[in-house]
Amino acid sequence: MQIQQFLVSRRSELVKMFYENYYIETDEFKLRLSSGESEESIRSLSTASCGMIIDEITGVKKLDFESIGKRRFNDKTDIRKIHQHMSEIDKFIITSLLKWRETEEVCFTESDIIQFMLDIKDTLASIQQQLLEGFMEENRNQVAAQRKEIIQLSTRIIPITASIGVLPIVGSLDDDRGYFMKEKAVESADKLNLDTIVIDFSSAVLKDDFATKHMEDMIQSFKLIGLAPILSGMQPNFAQRTIKLGSNISTLKSFGSLEQALTNLGL
């Protein structure tokens, strides 16, 4: 408790000393500087990090390090640099305590410092874990958002005439993508006021039965909103899956290629 109180009283001094007397001599600082990061940015982030660590280990303020981890992800900060930086702060605080113990009259002993090191070990590990969790969650969120955007772009109905459109199914289809594509395609088709839609599977890879079922549902939805669905480029494995699932897709008009389907429509 005595060390915590001492650190609180020396917080401003410690933060300043960390950067000016210690951090600028580290390999991490030199690496960040050589990679193009400005010294002003390094100082700002480094001193802020040092202050936050002191606040956390002294119990002055509880911070949401998971949110900080998310922000660092969006700043494109390497998570390994964050952990390395925390290690540098930890070493500096302990080194400073030992130095003050030797040069000033303080109310703590070397044994107190050792006990303090043990006490904050779990706190520092918890901070690193929270930062990592926030970092990884934001990464997952961005991957999901990018995936959704790609699916939206790939679920594009191309109007060929005022009444006929083509929906190319491109790439690998799993359960998630199949479901989202089904929803977006039906919505887009309804807005276009088409009569006929050619669903081209020439470039599609259906990975499982769930994706196949979503495609069947999409075709049935097209029929319910008044469209006449025509299939082209059906892959043998897709045809086999539809039979296995007891689908009635086989009753629809189907052509070996998109060109054949459009020719049949008089285009």
PDB file of C-alpha atoms in Angstrom:
ATOM      1  CA  MET A   1       0.000   0.000   0.000  1.00  0.00           C
ATOM      2  CA  GLN A   2       2.899   2.324   0.798  1.00  0.00           C
ATOM      3  CA  ILE A   3       4.405   1.826  -2.664  1.00  0.00           C
ATOM      4  CA  GLN A   4       1.068   2.477  -4.367  1.00  0.00           C
ATOM      5  CA  GLN A   5       0.674   5.748  -2.486  1.00  0.00           C
ATOM      6  CA  PHE A   6       4.254   6.712  -3.316  1.00  0.00           C
ATOM      7  CA  LEU A   7       3.694   6.054  -7.030  1.00  0.00           C
ATOM      8  CA  VAL A   8       0.513   8.132  -6.992  1.00  0.00           C
ATOM      9  CA  SER A   9       2.415  11.057  -5.469  1.00  0.00           C
ATOM     10  CA  ARG A  10       5.181  10.748  -8.100  1.00  0.00           C
ATOM     11  CA  ARG A  11       2.922   9.982 -11.059  1.00  0.00           C
ATOM     12  CA  SER A  12       3.671  13.095 -13.169  1.00  0.00           C
ATOM     13  CA  GLU A  13       7.380  12.855 -12.494  1.00  0.00           C
ATOM     14  CA  LEU A  14       7.437   9.145 -13.294  1.00  0.00           C
ATOM     15  CA  VAL A  15       5.582   9.579 -16.584  1.00  0.00           C
ATOM     16  CA  LYS A  16       7.962  12.333 -17.692  1.00  0.00           C
ATOM     17  CA  MET A  17      11.046  10.377 -16.606  1.00  0.00           C
ATOM     18  CA  PHE A  18       9.831   7.256 -18.368  1.00  0.00           C
ATOM     19  CA  TYR A  19       9.885   8.958 -21.730  1.00  0.00           C
ATOM     20  CA  GLU A  20      12.779  11.411 -21.413  1.00  0.00           C
ATOM     21  CA  ASN A  21      15.242   9.381 -19.332  1.00  0.00           C
ATOM     22  CA  TYR A  22      14.392   5.851 -20.316  1.00  0.00           C
ATOM     23  CA  TYR A  23      12.139   5.135 -23.285  1.00  0.00           C
ATOM     24  CA  ILE A  24      13.980   7.184 -25.902  1.00  0.00           C
ATOM     25  CA  GLU A  25      17.039   4.969 -25.292  1.00  0.00           C
ATOM     26  CA  THR A  26      15.207   1.706 -25.944  1.00  0.00           C
ATOM     27  CA  ASP A  27      15.350  -0.336 -29.153  1.00  0.00           C
ATOM     28  CA  GLU A  28      11.555  -0.127 -29.355  1.00  0.00           C
ATOM     29  CA  PHE A  29      11.686   3.682 -29.564  1.00  0.00           C
ATOM     30  CA  LYS A  30      14.366   3.611 -32.261  1.00  0.00           C
ATOM     31  CA  LEU A  31      12.419   1.045 -34.260  1.00  0.00           C
ATOM     32  CA  ARG A  32       9.213   3.093 -34.116  1.00  0.00           C
ATOM     33  CA  LEU A  33      11.093   6.228 -35.144  1.00  0.00           C
ATOM     34  CA  SER A  34      12.828   4.494 -38.060  1.00  0.00           C
ATOM     35  CA  SER A  35       9.501   3.066 -39.267  1.00  0.00           C
ATOM     36  CA  GLY A  36       8.226   6.608 -39.848  1.00  0.00           C
ATOM     37  CA  GLU A  37       6.232   7.282 -36.691  1.00  0.00           C
ATOM     38  CA  SER A  38       6.636  10.870 -35.522  1.00  0.00           C
ATOM     39  CA  GLU A  39       8.350  11.583 -32.207  1.00  0.00           C
ATOM     40  CA  GLU A  40       5.336  13.614 -31.109  1.00  0.00           C
ATOM     41  CA  SER A  41       3.057  10.615 -31.658  1.00  0.00           C
ATOM     42  CA  ILE A  42       5.458   8.276 -29.849  1.00  0.00           C
ATOM     43  CA  ARG A  43       5.708  10.653 -26.882  1.00  0.00           C
ATOM     44  CA  SER A  44       1.952  11.101 -26.656  1.00  0.00           C
ATOM     45  CA  LEU A  45       1.127   7.388 -26.772  1.00  0.00           C
ATOM     46  CA  SER A  46       4.037   6.337 -24.569  1.00  0.00           C
ATOM     47  CA  THR A  47       3.383   8.811 -21.761  1.00  0.00           C
ATOM     48  CA  ALA A  48      -0.354   8.109 -21.891  1.00  0.00           C
ATOM     49  CA  SER A  49       0.327   4.366 -21.655  1.00  0.00           C
ATOM     50  CA  CYS A  50       2.677   4.852 -18.731  1.00  0.00           C
ATOM     51  CA  GLY A  51       0.105   6.982 -16.898  1.00  0.00           C
ATOM     52  CA  MET A  52      -2.639   4.416 -17.479  1.00  0.00           C
ATOM     53  CA  ILE A  53      -0.497   1.562 -16.170  1.00  0.00           C
ATOM     54  CA  ILE A  54       0.352   3.533 -13.030  1.00  0.00           C
ATOM     55  CA  ASP A  55      -3.322   4.358 -12.479  1.00  0.00           C
ATOM     56  CA  GLU A  56      -4.272   0.693 -12.845  1.00  0.00           C
ATOM     57  CA  ILE A  57      -1.606  -0.847 -10.609  1.00  0.00           C
ATOM     58  CA  THR A  58      -2.166   1.755  -7.908  1.00  0.00           C
ATOM     59  CA  GLY A  59      -5.941   1.382  -8.028  1.00  0.00           C
ATOM     60  CA  VAL A  60      -6.483   5.098  -8.724  1.00  0.00           C
ATOM     61  CA  LYS A  61      -8.548   4.440 -11.843  1.00  0.00           C
ATOM     62  CA  LYS A  62     -10.008   1.363 -13.486  1.00  0.00           C
ATOM     63  CA  LEU A  63      -9.737   1.532 -17.251  1.00  0.00           C
ATOM     64  CA  ASP A  64     -11.443  -0.367 -20.042  1.00  0.00           C
ATOM     65  CA  PHE A  65      -8.365  -1.884 -21.663  1.00  0.00           C
ATOM     66  CA  GLU A  66     -10.501  -3.977 -24.007  1.00  0.00           C
ATOM     67  CA  SER A  67     -11.775  -0.767 -25.631  1.00  0.00           C
ATOM     68  CA  ILE A  68      -8.219   0.538 -25.762  1.00  0.00           C
ATOM     69  CA  GLY A  69      -7.223  -2.673 -27.549  1.00  0.00           C
ATOM     70  CA  LYS A  70      -9.962  -2.040 -30.137  1.00  0.00           C
ATOM     71  CA  ARG A  71      -8.690   1.508 -30.713  1.00  0.00           C
ATOM     72  CA  ARG A  72      -5.129   0.284 -31.093  1.00  0.00           C
ATOM     73  CA  PHE A  73      -6.324  -2.191 -33.736  1.00  0.00           C
ATOM     74  CA  ASN A  74      -7.962   0.640 -35.683  1.00  0.00           C
ATOM     75  CA  ASP A  75      -4.734   2.637 -35.331  1.00  0.00           C
ATOM     76  CA  LYS A  76      -3.025  -0.368 -36.971  1.00  0.00           C
ATOM     77  CA  THR A  77      -0.785  -0.805 -33.917  1.00  0.00           C
ATOM     78  CA  ASP A  78       1.075  -4.118 -33.705  1.00  0.00           C
ATOM     79  CA  ILE A  79      -0.193  -5.954 -30.590  1.00  0.00           C
ATOM     80  CA  ARG A  80       3.346  -7.196 -29.966  1.00  0.00           C
ATOM     81  CA  LYS A  81       4.517  -3.581 -29.673  1.00  0.00           C
ATOM     82  CA  ILE A  82       1.837  -2.945 -27.041  1.00  0.00           C
ATOM     83  CA  HIS A  83       3.003  -5.899 -24.951  1.00  0.00           C
ATOM     84  CA  GLN A  84       6.652  -4.886 -25.381  1.00  0.00           C
ATOM     85  CA  HIS A  85       5.802  -1.342 -24.336  1.00  0.00           C
ATOM     86  CA  MET A  86       4.071  -2.601 -21.204  1.00  0.00           C
ATOM     87  CA  SER A  87       7.161  -4.628 -20.317  1.00  0.00           C
ATOM     88  CA  GLU A  88       9.298  -1.513 -20.685  1.00  0.00           C
ATOM     89  CA  ILE A  89       6.973   0.440 -18.375  1.00  0.00           C
ATOM     90  CA  ASP A  90       6.998  -2.373 -15.807  1.00  0.00           C
ATOM     91  CA  LYS A  91      10.806  -2.531 -15.806  1.00  0.00           C
ATOM     92  CA  PHE A  92      11.092   1.235 -15.513  1.00  0.00           C
ATOM     93  CA  ILE A  93       8.733   1.461 -12.528  1.00  0.00           C
ATOM     94  CA  ILE A  94      10.624  -1.258 -10.632  1.00  0.00           C
ATOM     95  CA  THR A  95      14.004   0.274 -11.536  1.00  0.00           C
ATOM     96  CA  SER A  96      12.793   3.703 -10.365  1.00  0.00           C
ATOM     97  CA  LEU A  97      11.534   2.299  -7.058  1.00  0.00           C
ATOM     98  CA  LEU A  98      14.902   0.646  -6.404  1.00  0.00           C
ATOM     99  CA  LYS A  99      16.725   3.868  -7.281  1.00  0.00           C
ATOM    100  CA  TRP A 100      14.513   5.978  -5.011  1.00  0.00           C
ATOM    101  CA  ARG A 101      15.032   3.420  -2.263  1.00  0.00           C
ATOM    102  CA  GLU A 102      18.795   4.005  -2.490  1.00  0.00           C
ATOM    103  CA  THR A 103      18.828   7.790  -2.952  1.00  0.00           C
ATOM    104  CA  GLU A 104      15.885   9.042  -0.917  1.00  0.00           C
ATOM    105  CA  GLU A 105      14.321   8.451   2.449  1.00  0.00           C
ATOM    106  CA  VAL A 106      11.294   6.413   1.523  1.00  0.00           C
ATOM    107  CA  CYS A 107       8.874   4.400   3.609  1.00  0.00           C
ATOM    108  CA  PHE A 108       9.302   1.073   1.812  1.00  0.00           C
ATOM    109  CA  THR A 109      11.962  -1.630   1.789  1.00  0.00           C
ATOM    110  CA  GLU A 110      13.437  -3.845  -0.915  1.00  0.00           C
ATOM    111  CA  SER A 111      11.210  -6.619   0.390  1.00  0.00           C
ATOM    112  CA  ASP A 112       8.223  -4.350  -0.160  1.00  0.00           C
ATOM    113  CA  ILE A 113       9.354  -3.785  -3.753  1.00  0.00           C
ATOM    114  CA  ILE A 114       9.657  -7.529  -4.357  1.00  0.00           C
ATOM    115  CA  GLN A 115       6.193  -8.084  -2.904  1.00  0.00           C
ATOM    116  CA  PHE A 116       4.859  -5.236  -5.038  1.00  0.00           C
ATOM    117  CA  MET A 117       6.326  -6.893  -8.159  1.00  0.00           C
ATOM    118  CA  LEU A 118       4.502 -10.109  -7.277  1.00  0.00           C
ATOM    119  CA  ASP A 119       1.267  -8.268  -6.494  1.00  0.00           C
ATOM    120  CA  ILE A 120       1.092  -6.425  -9.821  1.00  0.00           C
ATOM    121  CA  LYS A 121       2.041  -9.457 -11.909  1.00  0.00           C
ATOM    122  CA  ASP A 122      -1.581 -10.591 -12.216  1.00  0.00           C
ATOM    123  CA  THR A 123      -2.768  -7.019 -12.845  1.00  0.00           C
ATOM    124  CA  LEU A 124      -0.346  -6.560 -15.723  1.00  0.00           C
ATOM    125  CA  ALA A 125      -1.277  -9.979 -17.153  1.00  0.00           C
ATOM    126  CA  SER A 126      -4.956  -9.000 -16.947  1.00  0.00           C
ATOM    127  CA  ILE A 127      -4.262  -5.728 -18.780  1.00  0.00           C
ATOM    128  CA  GLN A 128      -2.458  -7.575 -21.555  1.00  0.00           C
ATOM    129  CA  GLN A 129      -5.296 -10.084 -21.818  1.00  0.00           C
ATOM    130  CA  GLN A 130      -7.924  -7.330 -22.037  1.00  0.00           C
ATOM    131  CA  LEU A 131      -5.907  -5.499 -24.695  1.00  0.00           C
ATOM    132  CA  LEU A 132      -5.547  -8.701 -26.705  1.00  0.00           C
ATOM    133  CA  GLU A 133      -9.254  -9.536 -26.413  1.00  0.00           C
ATOM    134  CA  GLY A 134     -10.236  -6.045 -27.583  1.00  0.00           C
ATOM    135  CA  PHE A 135      -7.707  -6.221 -30.406  1.00  0.00           C
ATOM    136  CA  MET A 136      -8.957  -9.620 -31.570  1.00  0.00           C
ATOM    137  CA  GLU A 137     -12.642  -8.705 -31.237  1.00  0.00           C
ATOM    138  CA  GLU A 138     -12.175  -5.628 -33.407  1.00  0.00           C
ATOM    139  CA  ASN A 139     -10.282  -7.758 -35.906  1.00  0.00           C
ATOM    140  CA  ARG A 140     -13.196 -10.221 -36.043  1.00  0.00           C
ATOM    141  CA  ASN A 141     -15.683  -7.355 -36.401  1.00  0.00           C
ATOM    142  CA  GLN A 142     -13.777  -5.841 -39.305  1.00  0.00           C
ATOM    143  CA  VAL A 143     -13.346  -9.204 -41.038  1.00  0.00           C
ATOM    144  CA  ALA A 144     -17.101  -9.792 -40.673  1.00  0.00           C
ATOM    145  CA  ALA A 145     -17.861  -6.304 -42.035  1.00  0.00           C
ATOM    146  CA  GLN A 146     -15.533  -6.834 -45.009  1.00  0.00           C
ATOM    147  CA  ARG A 147     -17.081 -10.238 -45.662  1.00  0.00           C
ATOM    148  CA  LYS A 148     -20.550  -8.697 -45.594  1.00  0.00           C
ATOM    149  CA  GLU A 149     -19.475  -5.979 -48.012  1.00  0.00           C
ATOM    150  CA  ILE A 150     -17.978  -8.553 -50.386  1.00  0.00           C
ATOM    151  CA  ILE A 151     -21.187 -10.596 -50.275  1.00  0.00           C
ATOM    152  CA  GLN A 152     -23.250  -7.469 -50.988  1.00  0.00           C
ATOM    153  CA  LEU A 153     -21.072  -6.633 -53.982  1.00  0.00           C
ATOM    154  CA  SER A 154     -21.209 -10.214 -55.247  1.00  0.00           C
ATOM    155  CA  THR A 155     -25.020 -10.426 -54.892  1.00  0.00           C
ATOM    156  CA  ARG A 156     -25.729  -8.181 -57.851  1.00  0.00           C
ATOM    157  CA  ILE A 157     -28.556  -8.842 -60.265  1.00  0.00           C
ATOM    158  CA  ILE A 158     -27.649  -7.617 -63.744  1.00  0.00           C
ATOM    159  CA  PRO A 159     -30.674  -6.361 -65.742  1.00  0.00           C
ATOM    160  CA  ILE A 160     -30.379  -7.625 -69.337  1.00  0.00           C
ATOM    161  CA  THR A 161     -33.695  -6.159 -70.491  1.00  0.00           C
ATOM    162  CA  ALA A 162     -36.514  -4.402 -68.687  1.00  0.00           C
ATOM    163  CA  SER A 163     -37.971  -7.785 -67.689  1.00  0.00           C
ATOM    164  CA  ILE A 164     -34.997 -10.190 -67.617  1.00  0.00           C
ATOM    165  CA  GLY A 165     -32.107 -10.194 -65.162  1.00  0.00           C
ATOM    166  CA  VAL A 166     -29.089 -12.415 -64.449  1.00  0.00           C
ATOM    167  CA  LEU A 167     -27.823 -13.335 -60.993  1.00  0.00           C
ATOM    168  CA  PRO A 168     -24.272 -14.744 -61.228  1.00  0.00           C
ATOM    169  CA  ILE A 169     -23.406 -16.885 -58.184  1.00  0.00           C
ATOM    170  CA  VAL A 170     -19.637 -16.492 -57.880  1.00  0.00           C
ATOM    171  CA  GLY A 171     -17.193 -18.168 -55.520  1.00  0.00           C
ATOM    172  CA  SER A 172     -17.534 -20.409 -52.501  1.00  0.00           C
ATOM    173  CA  LEU A 173     -20.917 -20.601 -50.775  1.00  0.00           C
ATOM    174  CA  ASP A 174     -21.223 -21.727 -47.163  1.00  0.00           C
ATOM    175  CA  ASP A 175     -24.132 -21.463 -44.724  1.00  0.00           C
ATOM    176  CA  ASP A 176     -23.526 -17.802 -43.770  1.00  0.00           C
ATOM    177  CA  ARG A 177     -22.938 -16.510 -47.279  1.00  0.00           C
ATOM    178  CA  GLY A 178     -25.802 -18.576 -48.664  1.00  0.00           C
ATOM    179  CA  TYR A 179     -28.221 -17.111 -46.143  1.00  0.00           C
ATOM    180  CA  PHE A 180     -27.135 -13.507 -46.699  1.00  0.00           C
ATOM    181  CA  MET A 181     -27.108 -13.874 -50.480  1.00  0.00           C
ATOM    182  CA  LYS A 182     -30.633 -15.300 -50.423  1.00  0.00           C
ATOM    183  CA  GLU A 183     -31.924 -12.280 -48.475  1.00  0.00           C
ATOM    184  CA  LYS A 184     -30.170  -9.653 -50.605  1.00  0.00           C
ATOM    185  CA  ALA A 185     -30.963 -11.264 -53.965  1.00  0.00           C
ATOM    186  CA  VAL A 186     -34.698 -11.485 -53.329  1.00  0.00           C
ATOM    187  CA  GLU A 187     -34.758  -7.894 -52.095  1.00  0.00           C
ATOM    188  CA  SER A 188     -32.857  -6.669 -55.182  1.00  0.00           C
ATOM    189  CA  ALA A 189     -35.023  -8.645 -57.603  1.00  0.00           C
ATOM    190  CA  ASP A 190     -38.210  -7.248 -56.105  1.00  0.00           C
ATOM    191  CA  LYS A 191     -36.944  -3.669 -56.568  1.00  0.00           C
ATOM    192  CA  LEU A 192     -36.073  -4.268 -60.234  1.00  0.00           C
ATOM    193  CA  ASN A 193     -39.615  -5.439 -61.165  1.00  0.00           C
ATOM    194  CA  LEU A 194     -38.326  -8.279 -63.322  1.00  0.00           C
ATOM    195  CA  ASP A 195     -40.379 -11.097 -64.840  1.00  0.00           C
ATOM    196  CA  THR A 196     -37.582 -13.604 -65.401  1.00  0.00           C
ATOM    197  CA  ILE A 197     -34.300 -14.197 -63.585  1.00  0.00           C
ATOM    198  CA  VAL A 198     -31.481 -16.437 -64.803  1.00  0.00           C
ATOM    199  CA  ILE A 199     -29.470 -17.816 -61.874  1.00  0.00           C
ATOM    200  CA  ASP A 200     -26.043 -18.782 -63.153  1.00  0.00           C
ATOM    201  CA  PHE A 201     -24.061 -21.303 -61.078  1.00  0.00           C
ATOM    202  CA  SER A 202     -21.154 -21.674 -63.524  1.00  0.00           C
ATOM    203  CA  SER A 203     -18.629 -20.133 -61.086  1.00  0.00           C
ATOM    204  CA  ALA A 204     -20.210 -21.294 -57.822  1.00  0.00           C
ATOM    205  CA  VAL A 205     -18.864 -23.788 -55.303  1.00  0.00           C
ATOM    206  CA  LEU A 206     -21.505 -24.934 -52.817  1.00  0.00           C
ATOM    207  CA  LYS A 207     -19.633 -26.142 -49.761  1.00  0.00           C
ATOM    208  CA  ASP A 208     -22.421 -27.816 -47.803  1.00  0.00           C
ATOM    209  CA  ASP A 209     -26.087 -28.792 -47.690  1.00  0.00           C
ATOM    210  CA  PHE A 210     -26.965 -25.599 -45.834  1.00  0.00           C
ATOM    211  CA  ALA A 211     -25.773 -23.442 -48.752  1.00  0.00           C
ATOM    212  CA  THR A 212     -27.714 -25.658 -51.151  1.00  0.00           C
ATOM    213  CA  LYS A 213     -30.852 -25.258 -49.033  1.00  0.00           C
ATOM    214  CA  HIS A 214     -30.455 -21.456 -49.028  1.00  0.00           C
ATOM    215  CA  MET A 215     -30.214 -21.464 -52.832  1.00  0.00           C
ATOM    216  CA  GLU A 216     -33.380 -23.550 -53.011  1.00  0.00           C
ATOM    217  CA  ASP A 217     -35.146 -21.140 -50.641  1.00  0.00           C
ATOM    218  CA  MET A 218     -33.975 -18.204 -52.762  1.00  0.00           C
ATOM    219  CA  ILE A 219     -35.403 -19.790 -55.921  1.00  0.00           C
ATOM    220  CA  GLN A 220     -38.732 -20.476 -54.187  1.00  0.00           C
ATOM    221  CA  SER A 221     -38.809 -16.863 -52.948  1.00  0.00           C
ATOM    222  CA  PHE A 222     -38.283 -15.618 -56.504  1.00  0.00           C
ATOM    223  CA  LYS A 223     -41.331 -17.651 -57.563  1.00  0.00           C
ATOM    224  CA  LEU A 224     -43.408 -16.245 -54.696  1.00  0.00           C
ATOM    225  CA  ILE A 225     -42.772 -12.664 -55.800  1.00  0.00           C
ATOM    226  CA  GLY A 226     -43.801 -13.501 -59.365  1.00  0.00           C
ATOM    227  CA  LEU A 227     -40.465 -14.202 -61.062  1.00  0.00           C
ATOM    228  CA  ALA A 228     -39.812 -17.119 -63.362  1.00  0.00           C
ATOM    229  CA  PRO A 229     -36.418 -18.545 -62.309  1.00  0.00           C
ATOM    230  CA  ILE A 230     -34.210 -20.236 -64.901  1.00  0.00           C
ATOM    231  CA  LEU A 231     -30.997 -22.054 -63.967  1.00  0.00           C
ATOM    232  CA  SER A 232     -27.747 -22.184 -65.900  1.00  0.00           C
ATOM    233  CA  GLY A 233     -24.332 -23.751 -65.338  1.00  0.00           C
ATOM    234  CA  MET A 234     -25.545 -26.230 -62.716  1.00  0.00           C
ATOM    235  CA  GLN A 235     -22.573 -28.152 -61.321  1.00  0.00           C
ATOM    236  CA  PRO A 236     -22.989 -31.954 -60.979  1.00  0.00           C
ATOM    237  CA  ASN A 237     -22.357 -31.843 -57.210  1.00  0.00           C
ATOM    238  CA  PHE A 238     -25.042 -29.154 -56.798  1.00  0.00           C
ATOM    239  CA  ALA A 239     -27.512 -31.241 -58.790  1.00  0.00           C
ATOM    240  CA  GLN A 240     -26.701 -34.282 -56.640  1.00  0.00           C
ATOM    241  CA  ARG A 241     -27.157 -32.260 -53.435  1.00  0.00           C
ATOM    242  CA  THR A 242     -30.586 -31.013 -54.543  1.00  0.00           C
ATOM    243  CA  ILE A 243     -31.705 -34.586 -55.240  1.00  0.00           C
ATOM    244  CA  LYS A 244     -30.351 -35.703 -51.875  1.00  0.00           C
ATOM    245  CA  LEU A 245     -32.298 -32.935 -50.128  1.00  0.00           C
ATOM    246  CA  GLY A 246     -35.496 -33.818 -51.984  1.00  0.00           C
ATOM    247  CA  SER A 247     -35.575 -30.454 -53.734  1.00  0.00           C
ATOM    248  CA  ASN A 248     -37.949 -29.666 -56.598  1.00  0.00           C
ATOM    249  CA  ILE A 249     -35.341 -27.497 -58.338  1.00  0.00           C
ATOM    250  CA  SER A 250     -35.046 -30.213 -60.972  1.00  0.00           C
ATOM    251  CA  THR A 251     -38.487 -29.203 -62.272  1.00  0.00           C
ATOM    252  CA  LEU A 252     -37.174 -25.790 -63.331  1.00  0.00           C
ATOM    253  CA  LYS A 253     -35.814 -24.890 -66.739  1.00  0.00           C
ATOM    254  CA  SER A 254     -32.076 -25.512 -66.710  1.00  0.00           C
ATOM    255  CA  PHE A 255     -29.311 -24.912 -69.260  1.00  0.00           C
ATOM    256  CA  GLY A 256     -25.693 -25.934 -69.416  1.00  0.00           C
ATOM    257  CA  SER A 257     -24.431 -22.376 -69.748  1.00  0.00           C
ATOM    258  CA  LEU A 258     -25.585 -18.789 -69.339  1.00  0.00           C
ATOM    259  CA  GLU A 259     -25.233 -18.274 -73.094  1.00  0.00           C
ATOM    260  CA  GLN A 260     -27.645 -21.130 -73.778  1.00  0.00           C
ATOM    261  CA  ALA A 261     -30.159 -19.772 -71.270  1.00  0.00           C
ATOM    262  CA  LEU A 262     -30.111 -16.280 -72.803  1.00  0.00           C
ATOM    263  CA  THR A 263     -30.381 -17.727 -76.332  1.00  0.00           C
ATOM    264  CA  ASN A 264     -33.451 -19.645 -75.265  1.00  0.00           C
ATOM    265  CA  LEU A 265     -34.952 -16.354 -74.046  1.00  0.00           C
ATOM    266  CA  GLY A 266     -34.392 -14.841 -77.499  1.00  0.00           C
ATOM    267  CA  LEU A 267     -31.405 -12.732 -76.533  1.00  0.00           C
TER     268      LEU A 267
END
